[in-house]
Short mmCIF file of C-alpha atoms and ligand atoms in Angstrom, two decimals:
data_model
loop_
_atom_site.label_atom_id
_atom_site.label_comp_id
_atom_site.label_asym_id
_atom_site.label_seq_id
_atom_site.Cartn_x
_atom_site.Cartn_y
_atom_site.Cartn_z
CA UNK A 1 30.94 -26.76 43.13
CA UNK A 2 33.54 -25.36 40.95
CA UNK A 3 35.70 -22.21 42.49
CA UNK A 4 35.14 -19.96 39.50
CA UNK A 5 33.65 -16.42 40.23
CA UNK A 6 33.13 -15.45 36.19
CA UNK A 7 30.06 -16.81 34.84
CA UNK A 8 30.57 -17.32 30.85
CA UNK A 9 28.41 -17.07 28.59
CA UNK A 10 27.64 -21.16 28.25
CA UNK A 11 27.73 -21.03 24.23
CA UNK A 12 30.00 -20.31 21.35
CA UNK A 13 29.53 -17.24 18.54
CA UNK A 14 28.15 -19.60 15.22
CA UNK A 15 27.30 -16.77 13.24
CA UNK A 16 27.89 -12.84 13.95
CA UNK A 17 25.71 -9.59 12.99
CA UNK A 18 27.44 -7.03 12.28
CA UNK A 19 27.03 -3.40 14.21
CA UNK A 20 27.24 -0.43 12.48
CA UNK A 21 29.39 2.74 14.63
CA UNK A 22 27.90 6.08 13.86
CA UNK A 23 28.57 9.23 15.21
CA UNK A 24 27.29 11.49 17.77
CA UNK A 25 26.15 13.89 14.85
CA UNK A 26 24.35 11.11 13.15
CA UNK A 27 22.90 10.08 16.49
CA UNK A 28 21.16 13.93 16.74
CA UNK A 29 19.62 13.67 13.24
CA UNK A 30 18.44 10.13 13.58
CA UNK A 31 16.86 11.57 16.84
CA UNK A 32 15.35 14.29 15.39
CA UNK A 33 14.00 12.65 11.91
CA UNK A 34 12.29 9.94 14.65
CA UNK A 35 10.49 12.47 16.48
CA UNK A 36 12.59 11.59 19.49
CA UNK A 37 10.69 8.47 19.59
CA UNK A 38 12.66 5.45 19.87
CA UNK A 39 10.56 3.16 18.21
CA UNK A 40 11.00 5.28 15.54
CA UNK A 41 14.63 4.93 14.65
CA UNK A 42 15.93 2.52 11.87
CA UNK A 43 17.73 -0.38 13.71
CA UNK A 44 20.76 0.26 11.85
CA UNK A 45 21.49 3.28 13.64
CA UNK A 46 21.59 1.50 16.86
CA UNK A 47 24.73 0.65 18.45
CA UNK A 48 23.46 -1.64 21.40
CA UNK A 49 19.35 -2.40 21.19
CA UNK A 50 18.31 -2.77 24.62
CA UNK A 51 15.02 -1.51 23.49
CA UNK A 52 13.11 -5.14 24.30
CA UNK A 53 13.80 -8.84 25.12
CA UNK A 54 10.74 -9.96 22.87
CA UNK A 55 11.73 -11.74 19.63
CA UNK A 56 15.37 -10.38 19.77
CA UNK A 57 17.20 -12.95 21.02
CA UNK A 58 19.63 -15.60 19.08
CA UNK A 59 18.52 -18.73 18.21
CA UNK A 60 20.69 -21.72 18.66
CA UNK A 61 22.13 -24.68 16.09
CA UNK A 62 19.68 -27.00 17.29
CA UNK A 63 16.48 -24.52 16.87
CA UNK A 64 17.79 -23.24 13.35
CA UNK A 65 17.56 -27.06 12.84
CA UNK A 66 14.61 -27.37 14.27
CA UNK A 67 13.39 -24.86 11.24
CA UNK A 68 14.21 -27.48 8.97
CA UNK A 69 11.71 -29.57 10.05
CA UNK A 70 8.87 -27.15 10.13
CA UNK A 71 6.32 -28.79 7.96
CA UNK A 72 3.59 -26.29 6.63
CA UNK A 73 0.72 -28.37 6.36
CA UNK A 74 -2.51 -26.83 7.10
CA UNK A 75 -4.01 -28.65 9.73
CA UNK A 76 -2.68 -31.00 11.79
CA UNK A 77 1.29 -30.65 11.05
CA UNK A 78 4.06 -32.48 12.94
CA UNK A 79 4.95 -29.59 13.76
CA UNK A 80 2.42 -28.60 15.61
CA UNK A 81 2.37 -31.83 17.51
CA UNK A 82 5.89 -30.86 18.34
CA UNK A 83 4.81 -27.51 19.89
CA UNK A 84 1.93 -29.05 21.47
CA UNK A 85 3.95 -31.81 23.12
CA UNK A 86 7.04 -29.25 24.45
CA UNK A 87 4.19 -27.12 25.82
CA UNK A 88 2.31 -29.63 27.84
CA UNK A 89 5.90 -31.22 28.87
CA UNK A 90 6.15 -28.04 31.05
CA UNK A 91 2.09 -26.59 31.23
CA UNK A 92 -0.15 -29.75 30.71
CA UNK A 93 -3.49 -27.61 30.74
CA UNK A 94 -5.92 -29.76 27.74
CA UNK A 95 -5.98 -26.85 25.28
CA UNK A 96 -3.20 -25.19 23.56
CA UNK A 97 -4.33 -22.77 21.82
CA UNK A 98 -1.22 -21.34 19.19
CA UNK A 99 -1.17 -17.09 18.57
CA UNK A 100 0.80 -15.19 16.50
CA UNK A 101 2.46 -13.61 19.52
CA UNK A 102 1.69 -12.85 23.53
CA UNK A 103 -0.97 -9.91 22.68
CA UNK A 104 -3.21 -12.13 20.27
CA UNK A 105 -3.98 -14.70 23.35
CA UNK A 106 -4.73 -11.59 25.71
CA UNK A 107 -6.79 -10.34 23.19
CA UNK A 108 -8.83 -13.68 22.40
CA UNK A 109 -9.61 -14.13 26.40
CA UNK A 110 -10.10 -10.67 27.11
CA UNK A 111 -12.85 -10.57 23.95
CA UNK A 112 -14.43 -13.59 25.49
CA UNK A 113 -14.26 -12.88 28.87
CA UNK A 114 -14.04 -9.07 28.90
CA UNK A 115 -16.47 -6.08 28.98
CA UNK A 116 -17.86 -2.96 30.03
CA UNK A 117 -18.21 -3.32 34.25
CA UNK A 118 -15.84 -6.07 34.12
CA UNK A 119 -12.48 -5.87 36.28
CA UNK A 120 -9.55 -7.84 35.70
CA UNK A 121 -6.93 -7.52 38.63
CA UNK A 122 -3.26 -8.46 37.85
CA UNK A 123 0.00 -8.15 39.70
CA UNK A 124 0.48 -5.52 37.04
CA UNK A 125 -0.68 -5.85 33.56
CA UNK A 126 1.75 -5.59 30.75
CA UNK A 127 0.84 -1.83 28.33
CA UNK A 128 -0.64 -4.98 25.71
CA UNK A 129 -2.53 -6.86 28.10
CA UNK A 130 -3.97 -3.47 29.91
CA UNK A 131 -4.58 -2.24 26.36
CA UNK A 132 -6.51 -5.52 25.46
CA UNK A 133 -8.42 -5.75 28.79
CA UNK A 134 -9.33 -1.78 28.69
CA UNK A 135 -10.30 -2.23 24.87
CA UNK A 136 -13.34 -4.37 26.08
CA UNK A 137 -13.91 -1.54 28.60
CA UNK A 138 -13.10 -3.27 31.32
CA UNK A 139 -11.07 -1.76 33.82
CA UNK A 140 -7.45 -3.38 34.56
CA UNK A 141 -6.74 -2.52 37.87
CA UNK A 142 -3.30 -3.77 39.43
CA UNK A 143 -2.27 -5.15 42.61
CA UNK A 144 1.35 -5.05 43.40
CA UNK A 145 2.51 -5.71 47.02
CA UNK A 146 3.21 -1.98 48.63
CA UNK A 147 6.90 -2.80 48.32
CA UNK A 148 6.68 -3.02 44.28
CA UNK A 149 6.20 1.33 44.44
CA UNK A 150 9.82 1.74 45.82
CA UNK A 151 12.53 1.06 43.62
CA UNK A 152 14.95 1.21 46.06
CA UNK A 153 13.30 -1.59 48.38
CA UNK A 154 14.87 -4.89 48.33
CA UNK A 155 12.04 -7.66 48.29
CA UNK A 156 13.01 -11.35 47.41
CA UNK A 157 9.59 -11.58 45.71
CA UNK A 158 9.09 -8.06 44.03
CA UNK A 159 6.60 -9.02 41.71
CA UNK A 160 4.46 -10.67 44.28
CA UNK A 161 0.76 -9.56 43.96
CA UNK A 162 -0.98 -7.93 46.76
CA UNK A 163 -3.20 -10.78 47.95
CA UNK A 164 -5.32 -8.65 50.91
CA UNK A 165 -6.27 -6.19 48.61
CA UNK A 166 -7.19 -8.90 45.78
CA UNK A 167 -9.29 -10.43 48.68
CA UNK A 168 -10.96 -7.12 49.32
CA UNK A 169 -11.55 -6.53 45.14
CA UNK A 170 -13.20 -9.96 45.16
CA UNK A 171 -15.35 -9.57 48.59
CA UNK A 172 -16.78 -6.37 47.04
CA UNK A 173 -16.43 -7.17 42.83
CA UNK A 174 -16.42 -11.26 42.88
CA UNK A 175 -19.26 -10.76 39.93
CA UNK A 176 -17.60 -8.75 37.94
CA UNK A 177 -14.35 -10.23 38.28
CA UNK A 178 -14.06 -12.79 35.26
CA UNK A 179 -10.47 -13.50 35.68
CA UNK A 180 -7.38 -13.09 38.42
CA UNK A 181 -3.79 -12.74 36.55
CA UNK A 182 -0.74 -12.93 37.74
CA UNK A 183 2.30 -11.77 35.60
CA UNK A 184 5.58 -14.11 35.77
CA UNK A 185 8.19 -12.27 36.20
CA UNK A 186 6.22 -8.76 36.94
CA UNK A 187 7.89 -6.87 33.85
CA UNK A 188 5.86 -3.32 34.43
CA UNK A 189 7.04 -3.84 37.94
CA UNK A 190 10.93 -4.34 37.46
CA UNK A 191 11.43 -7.75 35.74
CA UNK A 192 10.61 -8.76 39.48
CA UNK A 193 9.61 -12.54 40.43
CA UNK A 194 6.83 -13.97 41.80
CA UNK A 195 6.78 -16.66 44.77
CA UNK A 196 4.84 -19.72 44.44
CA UNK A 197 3.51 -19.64 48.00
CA UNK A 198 2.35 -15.68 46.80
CA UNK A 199 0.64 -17.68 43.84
CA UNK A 200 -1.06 -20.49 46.14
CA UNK A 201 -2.13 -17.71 48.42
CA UNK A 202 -3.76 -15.79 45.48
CA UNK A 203 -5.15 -18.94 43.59
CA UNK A 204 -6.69 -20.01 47.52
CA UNK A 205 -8.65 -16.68 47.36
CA UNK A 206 -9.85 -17.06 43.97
CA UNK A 207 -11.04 -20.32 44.62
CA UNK A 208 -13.21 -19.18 47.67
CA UNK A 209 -14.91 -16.82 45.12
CA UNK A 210 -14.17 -19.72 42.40
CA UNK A 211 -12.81 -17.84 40.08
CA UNK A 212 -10.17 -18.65 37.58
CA UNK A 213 -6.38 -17.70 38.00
CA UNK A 214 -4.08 -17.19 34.75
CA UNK A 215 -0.81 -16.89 34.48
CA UNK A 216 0.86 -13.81 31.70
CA UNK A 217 3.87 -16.67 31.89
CA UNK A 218 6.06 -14.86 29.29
CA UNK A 219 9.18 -15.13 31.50
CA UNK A 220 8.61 -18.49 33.28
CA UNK A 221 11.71 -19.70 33.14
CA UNK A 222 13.27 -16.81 34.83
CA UNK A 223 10.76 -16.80 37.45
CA UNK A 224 11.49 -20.64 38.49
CA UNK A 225 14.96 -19.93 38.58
CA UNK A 226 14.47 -17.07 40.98
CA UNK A 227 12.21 -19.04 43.32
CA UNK A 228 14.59 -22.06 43.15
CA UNK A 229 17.60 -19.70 44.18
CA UNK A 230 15.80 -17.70 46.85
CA UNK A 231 12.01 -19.49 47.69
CA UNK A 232 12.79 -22.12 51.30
CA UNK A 233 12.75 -25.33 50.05
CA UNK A 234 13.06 -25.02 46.58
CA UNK A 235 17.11 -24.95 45.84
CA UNK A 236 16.96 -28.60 45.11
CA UNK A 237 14.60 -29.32 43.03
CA UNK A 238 14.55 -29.49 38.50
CA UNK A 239 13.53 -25.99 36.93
CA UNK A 240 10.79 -27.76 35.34
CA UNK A 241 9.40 -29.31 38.49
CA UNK A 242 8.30 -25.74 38.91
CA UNK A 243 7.42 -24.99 36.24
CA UNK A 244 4.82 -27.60 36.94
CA UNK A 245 4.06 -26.46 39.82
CA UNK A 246 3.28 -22.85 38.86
CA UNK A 247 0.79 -24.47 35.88
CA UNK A 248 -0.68 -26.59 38.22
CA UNK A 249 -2.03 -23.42 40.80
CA UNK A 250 -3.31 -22.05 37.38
CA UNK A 251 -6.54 -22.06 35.50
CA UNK A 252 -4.67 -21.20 32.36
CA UNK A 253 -1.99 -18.70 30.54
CA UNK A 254 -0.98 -16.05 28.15
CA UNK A 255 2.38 -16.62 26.64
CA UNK A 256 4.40 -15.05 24.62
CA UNK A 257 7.09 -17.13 23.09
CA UNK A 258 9.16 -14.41 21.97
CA UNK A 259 10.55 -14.32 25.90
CA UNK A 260 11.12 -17.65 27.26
CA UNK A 261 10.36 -19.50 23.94
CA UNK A 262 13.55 -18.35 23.04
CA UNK A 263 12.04 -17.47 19.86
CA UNK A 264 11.43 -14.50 17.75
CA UNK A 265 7.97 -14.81 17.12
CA UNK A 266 4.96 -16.61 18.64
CA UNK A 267 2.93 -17.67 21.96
CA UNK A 268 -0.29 -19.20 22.73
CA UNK A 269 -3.38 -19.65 25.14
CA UNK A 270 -3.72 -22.14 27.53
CA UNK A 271 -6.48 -23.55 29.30
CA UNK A 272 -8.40 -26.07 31.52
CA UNK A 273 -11.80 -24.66 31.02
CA UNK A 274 -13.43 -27.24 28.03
CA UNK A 275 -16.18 -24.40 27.25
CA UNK A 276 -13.76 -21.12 27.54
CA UNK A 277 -11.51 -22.81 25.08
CA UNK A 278 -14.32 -23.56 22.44
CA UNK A 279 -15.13 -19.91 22.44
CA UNK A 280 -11.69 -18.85 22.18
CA UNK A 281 -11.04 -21.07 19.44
CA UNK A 282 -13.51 -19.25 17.61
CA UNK A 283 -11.87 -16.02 17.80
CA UNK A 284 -8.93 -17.53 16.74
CA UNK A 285 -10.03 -19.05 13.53
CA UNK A 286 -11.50 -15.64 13.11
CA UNK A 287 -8.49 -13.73 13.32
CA UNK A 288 -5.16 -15.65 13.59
CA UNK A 289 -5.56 -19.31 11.74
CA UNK A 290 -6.80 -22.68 12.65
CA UNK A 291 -6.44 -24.02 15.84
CA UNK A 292 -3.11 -26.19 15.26
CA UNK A 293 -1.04 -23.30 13.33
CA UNK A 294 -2.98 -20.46 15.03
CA UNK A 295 -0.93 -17.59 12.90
CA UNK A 296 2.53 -19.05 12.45
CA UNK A 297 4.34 -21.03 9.93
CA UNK A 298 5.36 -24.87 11.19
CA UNK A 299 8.92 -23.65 11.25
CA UNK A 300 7.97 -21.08 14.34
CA UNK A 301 6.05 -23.83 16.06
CA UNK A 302 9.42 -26.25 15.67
CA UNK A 303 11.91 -23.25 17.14
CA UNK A 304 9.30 -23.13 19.91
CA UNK A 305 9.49 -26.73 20.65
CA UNK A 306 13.00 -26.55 20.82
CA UNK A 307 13.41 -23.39 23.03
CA UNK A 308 11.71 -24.49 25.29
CA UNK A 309 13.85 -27.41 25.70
CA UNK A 310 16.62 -25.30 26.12
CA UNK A 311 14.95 -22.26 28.57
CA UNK A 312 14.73 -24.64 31.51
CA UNK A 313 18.42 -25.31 31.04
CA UNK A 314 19.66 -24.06 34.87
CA UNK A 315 23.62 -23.06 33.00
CA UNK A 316 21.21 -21.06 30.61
CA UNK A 317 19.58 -19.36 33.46
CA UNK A 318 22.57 -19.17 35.93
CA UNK A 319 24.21 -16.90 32.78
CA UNK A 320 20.76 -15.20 32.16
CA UNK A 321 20.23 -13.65 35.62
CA UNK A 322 24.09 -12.93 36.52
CA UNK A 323 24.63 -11.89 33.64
CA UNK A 324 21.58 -8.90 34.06
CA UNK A 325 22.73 -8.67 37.55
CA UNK A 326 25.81 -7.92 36.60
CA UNK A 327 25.14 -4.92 34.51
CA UNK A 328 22.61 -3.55 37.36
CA UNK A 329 25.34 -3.96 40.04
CA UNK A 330 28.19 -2.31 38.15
CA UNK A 331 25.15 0.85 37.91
CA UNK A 332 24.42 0.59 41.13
CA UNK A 333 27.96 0.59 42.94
CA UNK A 334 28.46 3.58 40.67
CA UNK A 335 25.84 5.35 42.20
CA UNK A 336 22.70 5.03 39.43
CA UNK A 337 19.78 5.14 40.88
CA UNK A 338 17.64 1.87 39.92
CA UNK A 339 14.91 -0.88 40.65
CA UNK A 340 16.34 -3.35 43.24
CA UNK A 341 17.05 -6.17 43.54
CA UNK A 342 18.25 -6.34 39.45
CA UNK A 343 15.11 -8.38 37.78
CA UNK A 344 15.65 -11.56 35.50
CA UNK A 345 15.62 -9.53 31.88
CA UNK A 346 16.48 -6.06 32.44
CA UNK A 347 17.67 -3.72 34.53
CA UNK A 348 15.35 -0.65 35.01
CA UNK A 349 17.14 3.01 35.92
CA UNK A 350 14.39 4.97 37.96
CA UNK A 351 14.53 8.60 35.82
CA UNK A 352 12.19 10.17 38.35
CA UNK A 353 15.21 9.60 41.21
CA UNK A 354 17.86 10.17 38.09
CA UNK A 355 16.34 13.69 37.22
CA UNK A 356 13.91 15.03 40.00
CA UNK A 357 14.68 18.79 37.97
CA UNK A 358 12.03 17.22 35.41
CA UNK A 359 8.26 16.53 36.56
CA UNK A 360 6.97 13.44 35.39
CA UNK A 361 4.36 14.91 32.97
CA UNK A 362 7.53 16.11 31.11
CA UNK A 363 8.75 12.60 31.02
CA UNK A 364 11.68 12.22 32.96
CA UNK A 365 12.30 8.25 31.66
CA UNK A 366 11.61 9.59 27.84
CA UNK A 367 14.86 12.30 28.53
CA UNK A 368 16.55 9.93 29.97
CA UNK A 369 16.33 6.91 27.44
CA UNK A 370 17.14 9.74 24.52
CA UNK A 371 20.19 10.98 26.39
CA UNK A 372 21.46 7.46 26.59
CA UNK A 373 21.28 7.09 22.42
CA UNK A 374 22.47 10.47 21.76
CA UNK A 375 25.93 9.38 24.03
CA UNK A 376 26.19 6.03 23.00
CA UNK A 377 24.06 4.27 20.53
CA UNK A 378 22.08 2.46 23.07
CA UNK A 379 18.46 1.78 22.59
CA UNK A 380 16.28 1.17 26.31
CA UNK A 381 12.76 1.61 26.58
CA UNK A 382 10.54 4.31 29.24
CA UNK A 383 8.33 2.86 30.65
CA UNK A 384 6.71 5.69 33.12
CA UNK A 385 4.33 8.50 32.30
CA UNK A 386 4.60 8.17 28.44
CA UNK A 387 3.85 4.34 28.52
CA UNK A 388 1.20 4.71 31.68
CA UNK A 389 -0.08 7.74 31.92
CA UNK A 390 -3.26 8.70 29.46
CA UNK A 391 -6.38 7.36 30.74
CA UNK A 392 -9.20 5.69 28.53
CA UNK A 393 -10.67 8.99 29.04
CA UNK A 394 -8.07 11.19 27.49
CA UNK A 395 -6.97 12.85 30.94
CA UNK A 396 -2.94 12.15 32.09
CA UNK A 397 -1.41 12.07 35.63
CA UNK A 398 1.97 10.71 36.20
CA UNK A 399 2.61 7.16 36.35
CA UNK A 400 3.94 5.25 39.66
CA UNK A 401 7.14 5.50 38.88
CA UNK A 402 9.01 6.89 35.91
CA UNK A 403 11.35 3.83 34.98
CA UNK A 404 13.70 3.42 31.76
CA UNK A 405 14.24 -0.21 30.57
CA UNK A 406 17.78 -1.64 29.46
CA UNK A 407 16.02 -4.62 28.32
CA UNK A 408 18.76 -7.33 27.04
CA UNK A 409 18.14 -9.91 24.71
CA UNK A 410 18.70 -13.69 25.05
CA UNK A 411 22.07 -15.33 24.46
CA UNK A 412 22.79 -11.78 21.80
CA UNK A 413 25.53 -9.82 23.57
CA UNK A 414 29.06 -10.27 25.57
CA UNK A 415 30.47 -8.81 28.74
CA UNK A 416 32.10 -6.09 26.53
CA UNK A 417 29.17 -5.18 25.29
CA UNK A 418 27.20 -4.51 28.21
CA UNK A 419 30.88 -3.07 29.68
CA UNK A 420 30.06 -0.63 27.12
CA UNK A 421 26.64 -0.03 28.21
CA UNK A 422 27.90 0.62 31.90
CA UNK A 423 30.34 3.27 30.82
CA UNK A 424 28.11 5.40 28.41
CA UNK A 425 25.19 5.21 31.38
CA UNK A 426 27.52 6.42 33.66
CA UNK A 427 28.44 9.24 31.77
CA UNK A 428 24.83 10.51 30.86
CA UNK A 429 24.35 10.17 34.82
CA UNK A 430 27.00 12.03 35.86
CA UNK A 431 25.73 15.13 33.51
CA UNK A 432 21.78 14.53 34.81
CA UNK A 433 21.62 18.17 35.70
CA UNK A 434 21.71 18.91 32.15
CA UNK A 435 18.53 16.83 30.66
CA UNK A 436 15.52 18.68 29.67
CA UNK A 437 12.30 17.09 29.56
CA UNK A 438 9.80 16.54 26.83
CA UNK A 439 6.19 17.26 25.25
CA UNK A 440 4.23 15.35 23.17
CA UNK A 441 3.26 16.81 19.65
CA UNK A 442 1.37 14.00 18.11
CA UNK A 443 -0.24 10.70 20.04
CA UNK A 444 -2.47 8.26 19.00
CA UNK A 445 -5.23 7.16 21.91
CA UNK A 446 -3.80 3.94 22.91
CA UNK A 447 -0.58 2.30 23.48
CA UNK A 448 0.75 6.27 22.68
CA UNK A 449 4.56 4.80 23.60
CA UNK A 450 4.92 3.07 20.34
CA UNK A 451 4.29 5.92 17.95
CA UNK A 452 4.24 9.24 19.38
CA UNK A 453 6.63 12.28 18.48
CA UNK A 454 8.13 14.33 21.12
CA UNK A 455 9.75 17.89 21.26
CA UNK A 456 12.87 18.83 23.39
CA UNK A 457 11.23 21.69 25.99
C1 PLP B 501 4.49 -9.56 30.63
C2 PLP B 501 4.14 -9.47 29.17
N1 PLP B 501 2.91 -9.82 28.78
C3 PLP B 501 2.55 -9.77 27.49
C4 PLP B 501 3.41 -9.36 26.50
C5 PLP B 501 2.95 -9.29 25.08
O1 PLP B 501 3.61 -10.21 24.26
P1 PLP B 501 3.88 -9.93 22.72
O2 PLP B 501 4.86 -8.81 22.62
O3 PLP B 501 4.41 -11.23 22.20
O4 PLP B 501 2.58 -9.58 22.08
C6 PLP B 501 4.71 -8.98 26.88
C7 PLP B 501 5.63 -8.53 25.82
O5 PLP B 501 6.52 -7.76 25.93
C8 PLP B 501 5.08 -9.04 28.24
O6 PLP B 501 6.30 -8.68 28.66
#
């Protein structure tokens, strides 16, 4: 064991972006021409984009290579044998079924296997995949162990799902239950990881009502690192022994590749099921592309292949989860009031503790996550009452928690960086007392997060 106590980065800068500085001033119109929306701001006016981990990371030499390679034949490309073979190496279910991105597999299953009555349980589901199940109208109802509603509550296995009550679902529901999922690492719920004796447990009651279990494995990597580091009996053995492991309690998966693909786009379906697969291939030659490109170019499918090579690295993941740990500690020695313990991708800042002057239906996480650009630059995500809290039926109560995201990219910035990032949060905490909240002025009837506009109250 070397003695070292600083974790570096285990790379070297190839090739540098540049960031543009602006101004507080230009900060306030930026705000205001994007409707204080986020999502709405041009990139270039961002000094630090912690908005999301999907597709943002860096790529490395040997997946820009990779590129190289892609071959663009229609059907049957190397490349997709590539993919195909880099996939099974870690989930060997039969079919492999290629999307665009993570959304495009929830929505293929969720059309087949979705529908009015229906209820799909889940750790908790991701704002896509609780958009895709609900757009069936089936209800997506989540599970979380009772410890997941605390943010201050240190569990080793956060993101656990709540296997009594999934029990009690299925002794009541089983028929209308067409599919269990559990979400590695629990995002909505903190980044937080899930055991694999929590998984057994939950695949053992699903297979007393024999129903299928699924994985939303868009941070798999992450998750076998944290069960290797704190799950008894696991320290010694390969990350992708685990990986294996985890597939091999499972039925099938969502992925999105843009996470632990260490890509920028794609993801895929996965599945045992001969006759589930058939139907979903249907829906993706329908909307996405045949079944061995499934919506992306053979260059994507070869940067795939090759990140997820590199994801199961353990110096890769030793730097990915200090390194987010290290940014959530720094907040939380200075008193910042967050989700703990610090999840694998992002650190989340609980708003609702932050600012208890602002009631959640004026969107505590929203005032919080535009104070933080108008200081600084920095770009996080709420994820709260704006992102959680319109029902299919048009009414709104307040989320579980009101959380903002600092969501940080793969392998993209230094220590100085997120130093940064620790000051200018500091300094938008210590003025709390001054935030306002917001309204909504415009909202579409789904996913609202992405493109509504807000007004200061
Ligand atoms: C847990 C989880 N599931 C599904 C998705 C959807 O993936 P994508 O953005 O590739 O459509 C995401 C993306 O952020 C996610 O974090």
């Amino acid at each position: 064991m070397e003695p070292w106590q600083t974790i570096i980065e285990p790379f070297r800068i190839h090739s540098v972006e540049p960031i543009r500085l602006t101004t507080r001033e230009e900060r306030e119109r930026a705000l205001e021409a994007a409707g204080w929306n986020l999502f709405n701001l041009h990139a270039d006016d961002v000094i630090i984009d912690l908005l999301t981990d999907s597709g943002t990371g860096a790529m490395s030499r040997d997946q820009w290579a990779a590129v190289q390679h892609g071959d663009e034949s229609y059907a049957g490309s190397p490349s997709w044998f590539a993919f195909l073979e880099s996939v099974q190496a870690l989930w060997p279910f039969p079919h492999v079924i290629p999307t665009h991105q993570g959304r495009a597999a929830e929505r293929i299953l969720f059309s087949v296997l979705g529908g009015p009555g229906k209820v799909v349980p889940n750790n908790t589901h991701f704002d896509t995949t609780r958009a895709n199940v609900e757009a069936t109208g089936a209800e997506a109802r989540d599970l979380p162990i009772p410890e997941a509603f605390h943010p201050a509550t240190v569990h080793p296995f956060k993101g656990n799902m709540d296997v009594t009550a999934l029990e009690a679902l299925l002794e009541e529901r089983a028929e209308d239950v067409p599919v269990v999922f559990i979400t590695i690492t629990n995002t909505s719920g903190g980044g937080q990881p899930v055991s694999l004796r929590n998984i057994r447990a939950a695949r053992a009651v699903c297979d007393r009502y024999g129903i299928p279990l699924f994985l939303d494995a868009c941070r798999f990597a992450e998750n076998a690192w944290f069960i290797k580091t704190r799950e008894e009996g696991q320290a010694d053995r390969p990350i992708p022994d685990i990986v294996r492991e985890m597939a091999s309690l499972a039925d099938g998966m969502t992925m999105s590749a843009k996470k632990d693909g260490l890509a920028n786009i794609g993801g895929w379906l996965a599945m045992n099921d001969d006759a589930l697969a058939e139907r979903c291939r249907n829906v993706l030659i329908l909307t996405e592309g045949f079944p061995t490109y499934g919506g992306l170019a053979g260059r994507d499918l070869e940067a795939i292949a090759q990140g997820l090579r590199e994801v199961v690295d353990e110096d890769y993941l030793r730097y990915r989860i200090v390194s987010t740990a290290y940014l959530g500690e720094a907040l939380d020695a200075a008193g910042v009031p967050l989700v703990k313990p610090i999840g694998g991708h992002a650190v989340y800042l609980d708003a609702r503790a932050l600012l208890p002057h602002i009631p959640p239906l004026e969107y505590p996480g929203q005032s919080l996550a535009v104070a933080l650009y108008r200081e600084g630059g920095i770009r996080s995500v709420e994820i709260g009452t704006v992102m959680f809290g319109r029902h299919p039926d048009g009414s709104e109560s307040p989320a579980a928690t009101d959380l903002v995201r600092l969501a940080i990219p793969r392998r993209t910035y230094t220590q100085s960086h997120v130093d940064y990032v620790i000051e200018v949060v500091m300094r938008v905490a210590q003025h709390a007392a001054d935030l306002r909240g917001y309204r909504i002025v415009d909202a579409p009837p789904q996913l609202r997060h992405f493109t509504a506009r807000f007004e200061p109250l």
